[in-house]
């Protein structure tokens, strides 16, 4: 069979619709990964998917719809909780397991009573569903066991000669597959993490949990809640070893473990690891998701003994990519950081100190980067010397006036960057020294309270990063009261700090601090208990 690869034009979409109506397969782009689609209501068409992929018969498929009225064609019933999630996250990267309708052939669900359903947000995917006029069953369009395809060329690698058409919609936005959440039990349970996180589902429904099978290999005799959990997945040809923990620690462990013939899968910051392929910054969970599978695939064209990989932080927005990498490694994982290092950040007045207080109650030792900074400005002679040379106006009679320094850099971006370039290394070194002290004293659970967590690079010492969010007006009121300054001055200070989007795109777990103090305490305790 000749495989045609066409850009996602109206003509290509019409052609895809015709092929699917006629019982053939077609690869389509989605916002997560490319899917290999067939008419979900046609058992013969669906059987071809298993053949083309070499997929085990007991691994069920996800059914894709383009509008809510199609849901009743594939599900026997839809709970209120499911409707809430659909309302909040569809179209988008969320698959819900719901009771299956009789019209869905058993081959789709591998004989299970539930069916996985999702409404993709990718325009071309929805257009193809509409053109076919039926819901589409579509697993990822890779050969079974290989990394999922995030570009049309990856599909061609695996499916050339096996299917008539690949619709090319460019690179996928997310790059990891949808979140799979089982909605048939009392509490929504995540069977596969994705871009819709545990915390997002929890916020929408009040409660949610992650299945134990997500983060470890199945034990002997244990039944997989999702058949996909059983199989080696996402794997390049060479064996993968997954190094887990703070990026700085995984980098050091990889340096020590590396032998000739090994390749390293690293974050951008660690591009200088031996024989490294770097694909995203460690503080960019979305970038990691987008690039992970392409990175794994890239090793297959080379002679590689082992792939030593830095694992993304397996929590919050990093959970999906960490899960895929752990599976690619068949759970051959090396723990590189002892205990928990939680970095907490956010604008001034967002509640970092309140969070640190809760962490202390939960047994964490807290390091306050601001306090360390202030101490260094009094005691670190090398730093003071450098500051005097660069900011002479901030010194009166040879003594640093911290307020004067703050005033100078407040309205001058270049001066601020210069100051940070001088102070960040000093603060980082001191934080590391104190972390070592705390660990020597037996403390395994640490909190780093750092306003400039990502800017300073201190996030690289963390096993989880949390960003706190408040309405600007609430923060301003808090800052004005706390520091005894006018509301206008508080606003000006806040406006000089990054916006929500900055924290949101960099952190693992965003935490809202917009309710009552008691609510915030409860949320903080819940988050800490889970680590
Ligand atoms: O993002 C995605 O979900 C992509 C795109 C193409 O939509 N699709 C995808 O499908 O990742 P696939 O087949 O590669 O993964 C589906 C996963 C498997 O782990 C399967 O075991 C699980 O969902 N699954 C599907 N239906 C299920 C069911 N009824 N019960 C339990 N697990 C189910
Ligand atoms: Mg798959």
Short mmCIF file of N, CA, C and O and ligand atoms in Angstrom, two decimals, residues 28-36 49 53 55 58-64 92-98 100 108-110 112-118 120 137-142 148 176-180 182 191-192 224-231 233-234 324, ligand 1:
data_model
loop_
_atom_site.label_atom_id
_atom_site.label_comp_id
_atom_site.label_asym_id
_atom_site.label_seq_id
_atom_site.Cartn_x
_atom_site.Cartn_y
_atom_site.Cartn_z
N UNK A 28 -4.14 11.03 11.87
CA UNK A 28 -4.56 12.43 11.99
C UNK A 28 -3.79 13.14 13.11
O UNK A 28 -3.38 12.51 14.09
N UNK A 29 -3.58 14.45 12.94
CA UNK A 29 -2.93 15.20 14.01
C UNK A 29 -3.92 15.46 15.14
O UNK A 29 -5.11 15.59 14.88
N UNK A 30 -3.44 15.49 16.38
CA UNK A 30 -4.25 16.03 17.48
C UNK A 30 -3.32 16.95 18.28
O UNK A 30 -2.12 17.02 18.00
N UNK A 31 -3.85 17.63 19.28
CA UNK A 31 -3.02 18.53 20.08
C UNK A 31 -2.06 17.77 20.99
O UNK A 31 -1.09 18.33 21.47
N UNK A 32 -2.30 16.45 21.19
CA UNK A 32 -1.42 15.66 22.06
C UNK A 32 -0.36 14.95 21.23
O UNK A 32 0.82 15.32 21.27
N UNK A 33 -0.79 13.92 20.50
CA UNK A 33 0.11 13.17 19.61
C UNK A 33 -0.71 12.80 18.37
O UNK A 33 -1.93 12.98 18.36
N UNK A 34 -0.08 12.30 17.34
CA UNK A 34 -0.83 11.85 16.16
C UNK A 34 -1.60 10.58 16.50
O UNK A 34 -1.13 9.72 17.25
N UNK A 35 -2.81 10.48 15.96
CA UNK A 35 -3.64 9.31 16.20
C UNK A 35 -3.82 8.50 14.93
O UNK A 35 -3.75 9.03 13.82
N UNK A 36 -4.03 7.19 15.10
CA UNK A 36 -4.31 6.31 13.96
C UNK A 36 -5.79 5.97 14.01
O UNK A 36 -6.22 5.17 14.85
N UNK A 49 -6.58 -1.32 12.91
CA UNK A 49 -5.67 -0.51 13.75
C UNK A 49 -4.71 -1.43 14.49
O UNK A 49 -3.49 -1.21 14.54
N UNK A 53 -0.58 -1.41 13.92
CA UNK A 53 0.30 -1.03 15.04
C UNK A 53 1.04 -2.22 15.64
O UNK A 53 2.01 -2.04 16.39
N UNK A 55 -0.57 -4.01 17.81
CA UNK A 55 -1.02 -3.73 19.18
C UNK A 55 -1.67 -4.96 19.79
O UNK A 55 -2.47 -5.63 19.15
N UNK A 58 -5.74 -6.87 23.83
CA UNK A 58 -6.41 -6.54 25.09
C UNK A 58 -6.18 -5.09 25.51
O UNK A 58 -6.48 -4.72 26.64
N UNK A 59 -5.62 -4.28 24.62
CA UNK A 59 -5.38 -2.87 24.96
C UNK A 59 -6.41 -1.99 24.27
O UNK A 59 -6.35 -1.80 23.06
N UNK A 60 -7.37 -1.43 25.04
CA UNK A 60 -8.49 -0.72 24.42
C UNK A 60 -8.10 0.61 23.80
O UNK A 60 -7.04 1.16 24.08
N UNK A 61 -8.98 1.14 22.94
CA UNK A 61 -8.71 2.38 22.21
C UNK A 61 -9.57 3.53 22.74
O UNK A 61 -10.61 3.31 23.35
N UNK A 62 -9.11 4.73 22.47
CA UNK A 62 -9.86 5.93 22.84
C UNK A 62 -10.75 6.35 21.68
O UNK A 62 -10.32 6.34 20.52
N UNK A 63 -12.00 6.71 21.99
CA UNK A 63 -12.93 7.17 20.96
C UNK A 63 -12.96 8.69 20.95
O UNK A 63 -13.08 9.32 22.01
N UNK A 64 -12.80 9.27 19.77
CA UNK A 64 -12.73 10.72 19.62
C UNK A 64 -14.02 11.28 19.04
O UNK A 64 -14.50 10.78 18.02
N UNK A 92 -10.05 19.24 24.45
CA UNK A 92 -8.72 19.31 25.03
C UNK A 92 -8.19 17.95 25.42
O UNK A 92 -8.84 16.92 25.17
N UNK A 93 -7.00 17.91 26.04
CA UNK A 93 -6.27 16.66 26.26
C UNK A 93 -6.75 15.84 27.47
O UNK A 93 -5.96 15.49 28.34
N UNK A 94 -8.04 15.55 27.52
CA UNK A 94 -8.59 14.76 28.62
C UNK A 94 -9.44 13.62 28.05
O UNK A 94 -10.34 13.85 27.24
N UNK A 95 -9.13 12.39 28.49
CA UNK A 95 -9.94 11.22 28.13
C UNK A 95 -10.65 10.72 29.37
O UNK A 95 -10.00 10.52 30.40
N UNK A 96 -11.95 10.54 29.27
CA UNK A 96 -12.71 10.01 30.41
C UNK A 96 -13.18 8.59 30.12
O UNK A 96 -13.69 8.31 29.03
N UNK A 97 -13.02 7.70 31.11
CA UNK A 97 -13.58 6.36 30.98
C UNK A 97 -15.00 6.40 31.52
O UNK A 97 -15.22 6.77 32.67
N UNK A 98 -15.96 6.04 30.67
CA UNK A 98 -17.38 6.10 31.01
C UNK A 98 -18.04 4.78 30.61
O UNK A 98 -17.48 4.04 29.79
N UNK A 100 -19.82 2.10 28.63
CA UNK A 100 -19.88 2.08 27.17
C UNK A 100 -21.30 1.83 26.67
O UNK A 100 -22.07 1.11 27.30
N UNK A 108 -13.16 -2.32 20.35
CA UNK A 108 -12.69 -0.98 20.72
C UNK A 108 -12.26 -0.94 22.18
O UNK A 108 -11.23 -0.35 22.54
N UNK A 109 -13.08 -1.54 23.05
CA UNK A 109 -12.82 -1.45 24.49
C UNK A 109 -12.12 -2.70 25.03
O UNK A 109 -11.99 -2.86 26.23
N UNK A 110 -11.68 -3.57 24.12
CA UNK A 110 -11.04 -4.84 24.50
C UNK A 110 -11.93 -5.60 25.47
O UNK A 110 -11.45 -6.19 26.45
N UNK A 112 -13.93 -4.51 27.69
CA UNK A 112 -14.22 -3.85 28.97
C UNK A 112 -15.59 -3.16 28.92
O UNK A 112 -16.06 -2.79 27.85
N UNK A 113 -16.21 -3.00 30.11
CA UNK A 113 -17.53 -2.34 30.13
C UNK A 113 -17.45 -0.81 29.97
O UNK A 113 -18.46 -0.15 29.78
N UNK A 114 -16.23 -0.25 30.08
CA UNK A 114 -16.10 1.22 29.94
C UNK A 114 -15.45 1.56 28.61
O UNK A 114 -14.75 0.75 28.00
N UNK A 115 -15.70 2.79 28.18
CA UNK A 115 -15.07 3.28 26.95
C UNK A 115 -14.37 4.60 27.25
O UNK A 115 -14.87 5.43 28.01
N UNK A 116 -13.17 4.76 26.68
CA UNK A 116 -12.44 6.02 26.83
C UNK A 116 -12.90 7.00 25.76
O UNK A 116 -12.92 6.65 24.58
N UNK A 117 -13.30 8.21 26.15
CA UNK A 117 -13.79 9.20 25.18
C UNK A 117 -13.06 10.51 25.37
O UNK A 117 -12.80 10.93 26.50
N UNK A 118 -12.73 11.13 24.23
CA UNK A 118 -12.17 12.47 24.34
C UNK A 118 -12.56 13.32 23.14
O UNK A 118 -12.79 12.80 22.05
N UNK A 120 -10.94 16.12 21.00
CA UNK A 120 -9.67 16.83 20.79
C UNK A 120 -9.92 18.30 20.43
O UNK A 120 -10.98 18.64 19.91
N UNK A 137 -12.19 5.88 16.59
CA UNK A 137 -11.29 5.21 17.53
C UNK A 137 -9.88 5.53 17.07
O UNK A 137 -9.57 5.39 15.89
N UNK A 138 -9.03 5.99 17.99
CA UNK A 138 -7.66 6.33 17.57
C UNK A 138 -6.67 6.20 18.71
O UNK A 138 -6.70 6.97 19.65
N UNK A 139 -5.79 5.20 18.62
CA UNK A 139 -4.65 5.16 19.52
C UNK A 139 -3.56 6.06 18.95
O UNK A 139 -3.71 6.59 17.85
N UNK A 140 -2.47 6.23 19.67
CA UNK A 140 -1.34 6.96 19.12
C UNK A 140 -0.85 6.22 17.87
O UNK A 140 -0.88 4.99 17.82
N UNK A 141 -0.37 6.97 16.86
CA UNK A 141 -0.10 6.39 15.54
C UNK A 141 1.31 5.82 15.41
O UNK A 141 1.90 5.85 14.33
N UNK A 142 1.88 5.32 16.51
CA UNK A 142 3.21 4.69 16.48
C UNK A 142 3.05 3.18 16.37
O UNK A 142 1.98 2.64 16.67
N UNK A 148 5.51 7.74 21.03
CA UNK A 148 4.37 8.25 20.27
C UNK A 148 4.84 9.31 19.27
O UNK A 148 5.80 10.03 19.53
N UNK A 176 2.59 14.99 24.67
CA UNK A 176 2.31 13.76 25.45
C UNK A 176 0.81 13.50 25.36
O UNK A 176 0.02 14.43 25.19
N UNK A 177 0.44 12.21 25.49
CA UNK A 177 -0.94 11.84 25.29
C UNK A 177 -1.84 12.41 26.38
O UNK A 177 -1.37 12.81 27.45
N UNK A 178 -3.15 12.35 26.09
CA UNK A 178 -4.14 12.92 27.00
C UNK A 178 -4.11 12.26 28.38
O UNK A 178 -3.68 11.12 28.53
N UNK A 179 -4.57 13.01 29.36
CA UNK A 179 -4.83 12.45 30.69
C UNK A 179 -5.96 11.43 30.56
O UNK A 179 -6.98 11.73 29.94
N UNK A 180 -5.77 10.23 31.12
CA UNK A 180 -6.87 9.26 31.15
C UNK A 180 -7.41 9.19 32.57
O UNK A 180 -6.66 8.87 33.50
N UNK A 182 -10.47 7.66 35.05
CA UNK A 182 -11.56 6.71 35.18
C UNK A 182 -12.69 7.37 35.97
O UNK A 182 -12.52 7.68 37.15
N UNK A 191 -5.44 7.34 35.47
CA UNK A 191 -4.71 6.12 35.09
C UNK A 191 -3.50 6.46 34.23
O UNK A 191 -2.59 5.66 34.09
N UNK A 192 -3.55 7.62 33.60
CA UNK A 192 -2.40 8.09 32.81
C UNK A 192 -2.37 9.61 32.94
O UNK A 192 -3.31 10.28 32.53
N UNK A 224 -3.83 -4.67 35.97
CA UNK A 224 -3.73 -3.27 35.52
C UNK A 224 -5.13 -2.68 35.38
O UNK A 224 -6.00 -3.29 34.78
N UNK A 225 -5.33 -1.50 35.96
CA UNK A 225 -6.62 -0.83 35.80
C UNK A 225 -6.78 -0.37 34.36
O UNK A 225 -7.88 -0.25 33.84
N UNK A 226 -5.67 -0.04 33.75
CA UNK A 226 -5.69 0.31 32.35
C UNK A 226 -4.71 -0.64 31.68
O UNK A 226 -3.54 -0.69 32.07
N UNK A 227 -5.18 -1.42 30.69
CA UNK A 227 -4.28 -2.42 30.09
C UNK A 227 -2.97 -1.80 29.59
O UNK A 227 -1.94 -2.45 29.60
N UNK A 228 -3.02 -0.52 29.19
CA UNK A 228 -1.82 0.14 28.69
C UNK A 228 -0.69 0.14 29.71
O UNK A 228 0.48 0.26 29.36
N UNK A 229 -1.02 0.00 31.00
CA UNK A 229 0.00 0.01 32.06
C UNK A 229 0.91 -1.22 32.02
O UNK A 229 1.99 -1.23 32.59
N UNK A 230 0.42 -2.27 31.37
CA UNK A 230 1.16 -3.54 31.41
C UNK A 230 2.38 -3.55 30.51
O UNK A 230 3.33 -4.29 30.74
N UNK A 231 2.31 -2.77 29.44
CA UNK A 231 3.28 -2.98 28.37
C UNK A 231 4.45 -2.02 28.43
O UNK A 231 4.32 -0.90 28.91
N UNK A 233 6.56 0.69 26.89
CA UNK A 233 5.95 1.73 26.09
C UNK A 233 6.96 2.80 25.77
O UNK A 233 7.92 2.96 26.50
N UNK A 234 6.69 3.57 24.75
CA UNK A 234 7.42 4.81 24.50
C UNK A 234 8.92 4.58 24.37
O UNK A 234 9.72 5.47 24.61
N UNK A 324 6.00 9.03 31.23
CA UNK A 324 6.39 8.45 29.94
C UNK A 324 7.85 8.01 29.97
O UNK A 324 8.21 6.94 29.46
O1 LIG B 1 -3.86 11.84 23.52
C1 LIG B 1 -4.31 10.71 23.31
O2 LIG B 1 -5.06 10.16 24.13
C2 LIG B 1 -3.93 10.02 22.01
C3 LIG B 1 -4.54 10.80 20.86
C4 LIG B 1 -4.38 10.11 19.55
O3 LIG B 1 -5.88 11.09 21.16
N1 LIG B 1 -4.37 8.66 22.02
C5 LIG B 1 -3.76 7.68 22.76
O4 LIG B 1 -4.26 6.42 22.64
O5 LIG B 1 -2.82 7.92 23.49
P1 LIG B 1 -3.47 5.10 23.09
O6 LIG B 1 -4.24 3.98 22.57
O7 LIG B 1 -2.07 5.18 22.68
O8 LIG B 1 -3.61 5.08 24.64
C6 LIG B 1 -4.85 4.81 25.24
C7 LIG B 1 -4.66 4.44 26.67
C8 LIG B 1 -4.09 3.05 26.82
O9 LIG B 1 -3.18 3.04 27.89
C9 LIG B 1 -5.33 2.23 27.16
O10 LIG B 1 -5.00 1.09 27.91
C10 LIG B 1 -6.17 3.21 27.93
O11 LIG B 1 -5.94 4.46 27.33
N2 LIG B 1 -7.62 2.93 27.83
C11 LIG B 1 -8.42 3.16 26.76
N3 LIG B 1 -9.67 2.73 27.01
C12 LIG B 1 -9.67 2.21 28.26
C13 LIG B 1 -10.64 1.58 29.09
N4 LIG B 1 -11.91 1.40 28.69
N5 LIG B 1 -10.27 1.16 30.33
C14 LIG B 1 -9.00 1.35 30.75
N6 LIG B 1 -8.04 1.92 30.01
C15 LIG B 1 -8.36 2.35 28.78
#
